PDB file of C-alpha atoms in Angstrom:
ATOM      1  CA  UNK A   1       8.922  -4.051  -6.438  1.00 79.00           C
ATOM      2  CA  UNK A   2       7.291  -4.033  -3.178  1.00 88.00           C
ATOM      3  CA  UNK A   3       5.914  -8.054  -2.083  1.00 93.00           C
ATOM      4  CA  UNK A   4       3.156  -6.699  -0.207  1.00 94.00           C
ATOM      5  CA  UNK A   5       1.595  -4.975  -3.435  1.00 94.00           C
ATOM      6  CA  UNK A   6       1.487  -7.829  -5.519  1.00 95.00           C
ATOM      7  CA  UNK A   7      -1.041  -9.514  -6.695  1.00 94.00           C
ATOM      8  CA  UNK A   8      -3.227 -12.382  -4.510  1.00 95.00           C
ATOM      9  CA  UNK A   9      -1.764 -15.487  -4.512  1.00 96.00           C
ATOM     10  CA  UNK A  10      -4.396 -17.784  -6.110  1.00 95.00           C
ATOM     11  CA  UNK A  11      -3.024 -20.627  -5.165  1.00 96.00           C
ATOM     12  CA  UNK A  12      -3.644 -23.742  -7.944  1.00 96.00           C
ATOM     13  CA  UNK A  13      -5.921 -21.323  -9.706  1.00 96.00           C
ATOM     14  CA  UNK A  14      -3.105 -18.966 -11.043  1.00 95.00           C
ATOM     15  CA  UNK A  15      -3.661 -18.483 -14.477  1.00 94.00           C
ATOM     16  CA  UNK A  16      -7.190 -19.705 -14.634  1.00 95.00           C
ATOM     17  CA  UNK A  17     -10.479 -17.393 -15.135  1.00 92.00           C
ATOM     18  CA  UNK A  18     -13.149 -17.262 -12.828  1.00 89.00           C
ATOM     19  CA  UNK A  19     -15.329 -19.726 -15.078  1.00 93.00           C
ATOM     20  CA  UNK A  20     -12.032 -21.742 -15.885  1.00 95.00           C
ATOM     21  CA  UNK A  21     -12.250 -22.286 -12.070  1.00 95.00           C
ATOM     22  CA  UNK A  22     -15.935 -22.742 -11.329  1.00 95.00           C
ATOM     23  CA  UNK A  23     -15.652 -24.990 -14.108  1.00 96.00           C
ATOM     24  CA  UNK A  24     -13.335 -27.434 -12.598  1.00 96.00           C
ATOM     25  CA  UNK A  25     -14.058 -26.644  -8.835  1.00 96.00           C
ATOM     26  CA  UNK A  26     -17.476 -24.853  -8.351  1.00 96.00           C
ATOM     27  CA  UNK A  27     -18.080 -25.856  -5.206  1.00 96.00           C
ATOM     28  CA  UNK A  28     -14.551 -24.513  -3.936  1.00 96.00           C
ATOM     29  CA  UNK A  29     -14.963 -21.322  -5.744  1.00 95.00           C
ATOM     30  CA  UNK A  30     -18.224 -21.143  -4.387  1.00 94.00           C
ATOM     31  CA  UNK A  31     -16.652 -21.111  -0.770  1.00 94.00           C
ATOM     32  CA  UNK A  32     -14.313 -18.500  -1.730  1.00 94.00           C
ATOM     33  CA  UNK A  33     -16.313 -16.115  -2.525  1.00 93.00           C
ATOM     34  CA  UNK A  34     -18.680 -16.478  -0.147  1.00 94.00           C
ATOM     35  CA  UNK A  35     -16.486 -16.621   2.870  1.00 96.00           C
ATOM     36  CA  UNK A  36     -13.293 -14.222   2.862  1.00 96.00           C
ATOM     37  CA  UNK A  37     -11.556 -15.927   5.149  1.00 97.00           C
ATOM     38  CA  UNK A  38     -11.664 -19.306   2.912  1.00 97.00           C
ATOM     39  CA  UNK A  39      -8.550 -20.524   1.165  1.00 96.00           C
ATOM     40  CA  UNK A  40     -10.036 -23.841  -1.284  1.00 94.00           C
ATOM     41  CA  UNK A  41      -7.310 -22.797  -3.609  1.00 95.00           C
ATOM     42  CA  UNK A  42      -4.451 -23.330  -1.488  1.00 95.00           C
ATOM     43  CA  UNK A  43      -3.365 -19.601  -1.890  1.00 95.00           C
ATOM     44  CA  UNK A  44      -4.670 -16.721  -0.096  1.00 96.00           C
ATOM     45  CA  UNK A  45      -7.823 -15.526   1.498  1.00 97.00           C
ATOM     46  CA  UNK A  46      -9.650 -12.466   0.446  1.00 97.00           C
ATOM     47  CA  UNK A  47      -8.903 -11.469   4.143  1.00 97.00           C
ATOM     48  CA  UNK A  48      -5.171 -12.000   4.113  1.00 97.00           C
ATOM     49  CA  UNK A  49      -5.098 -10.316   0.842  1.00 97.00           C
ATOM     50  CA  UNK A  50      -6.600  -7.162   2.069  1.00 97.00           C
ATOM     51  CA  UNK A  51      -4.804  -7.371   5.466  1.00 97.00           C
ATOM     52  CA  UNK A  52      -1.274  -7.518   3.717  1.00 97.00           C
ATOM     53  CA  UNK A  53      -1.974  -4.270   1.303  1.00 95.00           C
ATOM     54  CA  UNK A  54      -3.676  -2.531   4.198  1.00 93.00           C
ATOM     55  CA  UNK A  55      -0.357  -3.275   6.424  1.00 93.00           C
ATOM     56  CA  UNK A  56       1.697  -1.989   3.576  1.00 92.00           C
ATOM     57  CA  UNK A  57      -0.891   1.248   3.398  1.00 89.00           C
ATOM     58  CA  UNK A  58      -0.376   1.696   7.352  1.00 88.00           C
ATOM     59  CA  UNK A  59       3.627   1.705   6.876  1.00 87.00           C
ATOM     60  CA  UNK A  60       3.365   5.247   4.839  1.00 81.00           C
ATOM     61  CA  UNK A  61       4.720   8.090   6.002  1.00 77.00           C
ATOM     62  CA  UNK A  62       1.725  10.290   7.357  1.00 71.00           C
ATOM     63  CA  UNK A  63       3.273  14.181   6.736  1.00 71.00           C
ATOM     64  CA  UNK A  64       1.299  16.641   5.721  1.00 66.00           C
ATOM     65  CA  UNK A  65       2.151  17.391   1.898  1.00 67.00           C
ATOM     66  CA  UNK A  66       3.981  13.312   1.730  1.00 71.00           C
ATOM     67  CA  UNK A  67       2.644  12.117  -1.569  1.00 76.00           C
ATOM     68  CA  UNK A  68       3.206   8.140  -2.429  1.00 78.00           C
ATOM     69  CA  UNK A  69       2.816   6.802  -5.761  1.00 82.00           C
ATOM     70  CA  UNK A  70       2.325   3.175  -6.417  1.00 84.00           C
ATOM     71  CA  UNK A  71       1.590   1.252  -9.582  1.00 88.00           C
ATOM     72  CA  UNK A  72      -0.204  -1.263  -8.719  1.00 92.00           C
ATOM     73  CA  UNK A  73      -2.840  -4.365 -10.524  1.00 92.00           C
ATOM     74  CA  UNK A  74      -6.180  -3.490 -10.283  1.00 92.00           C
ATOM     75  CA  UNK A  75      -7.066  -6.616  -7.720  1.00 93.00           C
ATOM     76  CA  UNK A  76      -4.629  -4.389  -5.119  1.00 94.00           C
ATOM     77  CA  UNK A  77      -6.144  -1.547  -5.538  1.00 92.00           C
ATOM     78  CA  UNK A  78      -9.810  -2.322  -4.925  1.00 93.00           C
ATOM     79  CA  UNK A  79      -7.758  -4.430  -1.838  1.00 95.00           C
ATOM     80  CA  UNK A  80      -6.166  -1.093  -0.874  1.00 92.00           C
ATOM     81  CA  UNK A  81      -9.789   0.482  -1.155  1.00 91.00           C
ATOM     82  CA  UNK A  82     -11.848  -1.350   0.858  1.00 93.00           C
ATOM     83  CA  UNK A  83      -9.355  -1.046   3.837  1.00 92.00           C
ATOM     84  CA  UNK A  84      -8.973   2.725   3.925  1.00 89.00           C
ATOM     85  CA  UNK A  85     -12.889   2.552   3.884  1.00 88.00           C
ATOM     86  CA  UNK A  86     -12.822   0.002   6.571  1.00 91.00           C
ATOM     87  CA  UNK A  87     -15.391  -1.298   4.106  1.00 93.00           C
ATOM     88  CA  UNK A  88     -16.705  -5.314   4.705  1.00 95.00           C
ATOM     89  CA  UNK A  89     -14.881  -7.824   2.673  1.00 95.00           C
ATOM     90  CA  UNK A  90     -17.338  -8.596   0.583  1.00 93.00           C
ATOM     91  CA  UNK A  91     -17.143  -4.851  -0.480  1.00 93.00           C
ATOM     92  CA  UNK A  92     -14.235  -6.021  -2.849  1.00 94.00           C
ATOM     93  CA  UNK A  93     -15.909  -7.510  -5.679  1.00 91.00           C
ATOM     94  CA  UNK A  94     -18.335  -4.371  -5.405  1.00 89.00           C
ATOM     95  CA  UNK A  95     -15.631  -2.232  -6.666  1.00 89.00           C
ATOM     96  CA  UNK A  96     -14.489  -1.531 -10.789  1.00 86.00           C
ATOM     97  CA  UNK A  97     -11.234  -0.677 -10.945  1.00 87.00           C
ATOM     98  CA  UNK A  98     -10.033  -0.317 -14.385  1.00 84.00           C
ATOM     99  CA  UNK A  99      -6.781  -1.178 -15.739  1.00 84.00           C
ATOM    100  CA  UNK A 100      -4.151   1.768 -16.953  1.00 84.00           C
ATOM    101  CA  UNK A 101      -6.485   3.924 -14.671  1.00 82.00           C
ATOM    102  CA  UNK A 102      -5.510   6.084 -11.864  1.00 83.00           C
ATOM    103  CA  UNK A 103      -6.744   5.879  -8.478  1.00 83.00           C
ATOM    104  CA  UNK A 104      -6.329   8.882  -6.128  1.00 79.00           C
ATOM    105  CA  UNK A 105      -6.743   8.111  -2.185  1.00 75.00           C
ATOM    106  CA  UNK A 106      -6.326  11.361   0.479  1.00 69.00           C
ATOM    107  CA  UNK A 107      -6.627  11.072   3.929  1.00 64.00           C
ATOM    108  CA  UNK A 108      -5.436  13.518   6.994  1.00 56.00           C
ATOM    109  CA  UNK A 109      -3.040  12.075   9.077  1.00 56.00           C
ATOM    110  CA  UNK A 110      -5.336  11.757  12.157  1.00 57.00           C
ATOM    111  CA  UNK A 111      -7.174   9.812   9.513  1.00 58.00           C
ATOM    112  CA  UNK A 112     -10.362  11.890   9.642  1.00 48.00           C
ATOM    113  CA  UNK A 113     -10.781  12.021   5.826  1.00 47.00           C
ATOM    114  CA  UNK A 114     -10.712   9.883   2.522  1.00 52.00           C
ATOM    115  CA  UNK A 115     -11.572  10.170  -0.797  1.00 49.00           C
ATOM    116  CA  UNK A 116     -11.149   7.811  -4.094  1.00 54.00           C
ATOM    117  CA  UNK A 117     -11.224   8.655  -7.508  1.00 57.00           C
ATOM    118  CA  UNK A 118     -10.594   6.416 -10.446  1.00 60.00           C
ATOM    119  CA  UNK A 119     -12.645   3.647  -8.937  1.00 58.00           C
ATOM    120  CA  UNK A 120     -16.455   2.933  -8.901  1.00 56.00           C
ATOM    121  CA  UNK A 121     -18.411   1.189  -6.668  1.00 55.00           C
ATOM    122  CA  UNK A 122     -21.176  -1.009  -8.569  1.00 55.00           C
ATOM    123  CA  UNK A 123     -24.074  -2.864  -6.577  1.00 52.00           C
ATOM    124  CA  UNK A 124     -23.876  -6.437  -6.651  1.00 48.00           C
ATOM    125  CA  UNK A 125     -25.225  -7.958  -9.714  1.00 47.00           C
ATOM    126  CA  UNK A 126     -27.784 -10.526  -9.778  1.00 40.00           C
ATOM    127  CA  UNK A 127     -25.497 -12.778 -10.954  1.00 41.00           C
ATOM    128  CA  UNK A 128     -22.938 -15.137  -9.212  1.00 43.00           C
ATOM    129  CA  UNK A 129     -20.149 -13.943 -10.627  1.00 42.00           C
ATOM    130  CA  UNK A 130     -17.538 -11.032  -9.045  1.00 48.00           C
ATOM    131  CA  UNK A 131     -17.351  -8.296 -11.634  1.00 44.00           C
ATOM    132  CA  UNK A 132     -13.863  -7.468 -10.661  1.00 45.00           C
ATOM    133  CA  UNK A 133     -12.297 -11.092 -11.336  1.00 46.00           C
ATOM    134  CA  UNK A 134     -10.909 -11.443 -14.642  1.00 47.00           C
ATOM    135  CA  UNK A 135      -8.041 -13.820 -15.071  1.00 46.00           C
ATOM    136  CA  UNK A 136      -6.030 -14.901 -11.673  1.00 49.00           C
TER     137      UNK A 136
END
């Protein structure tokens, strides 16, 4: 098992759903995903979360033809998404990424191209709530 895929680290929220959260701490959850640098839960920022997949991404060998495979929880992989795209934080909860499904990113190693499939981008709801969050 590789550390730097695994899941983030929601700090006191493990285990809880989003609601299960708001519910208890709304104005901390609130922060969170509003600010992805913000850590109310004692665990990880959105940030550091993307950081530590993308520094795991940017350890890969580069060859041409050098295929990786990496099973992975859905949370890591819209992580692993937005920072091939270079996409903004917030970018993260834009992103479906469903379970048992497979993902496919290609780039060339001077890092001129990159493509996804598996995972679909979805314009932020009117609502408060992430789409991708589920239960932490």
């Amino acid at each position: 098992m590789q550390l730097a895929l695994r899941d983030c680290d929601m700090g006191r929220w493990r285990g809880f759903t989003l609601g299960e959260a708001m519910a208890r701490e709304p104005e901390a959850v609130d922060a969170w995903l509003a600010d992805p640098r913000a850590t109310p839960h004692g665990g990880e920022s959105l940030l550091a979360f993307i950081s530590r997949v993308g520094g795991w991404l940017d350890t890969r060998p580069v060859e041409d033809g050098c295929r990786i495979v990496a099973v992975a929880e859905p949370s890591v992989i819209r992580a692993a998404l937005v920072y091939v795209l270079k996409a903004p934080p917030s970018t993260y909860w834009n992103l479906d990424v469903r379970s048992l499904s497979t993902t496919t990113v290609a780039g060339a190693a001077d890092g001129g191209t990159c493509a996804s499939r598996g995972a679909l981008f979805r314009p932020r709801a009117r609502s408060r709530w992430p789409r991708a969050c589920s239960r932490w």
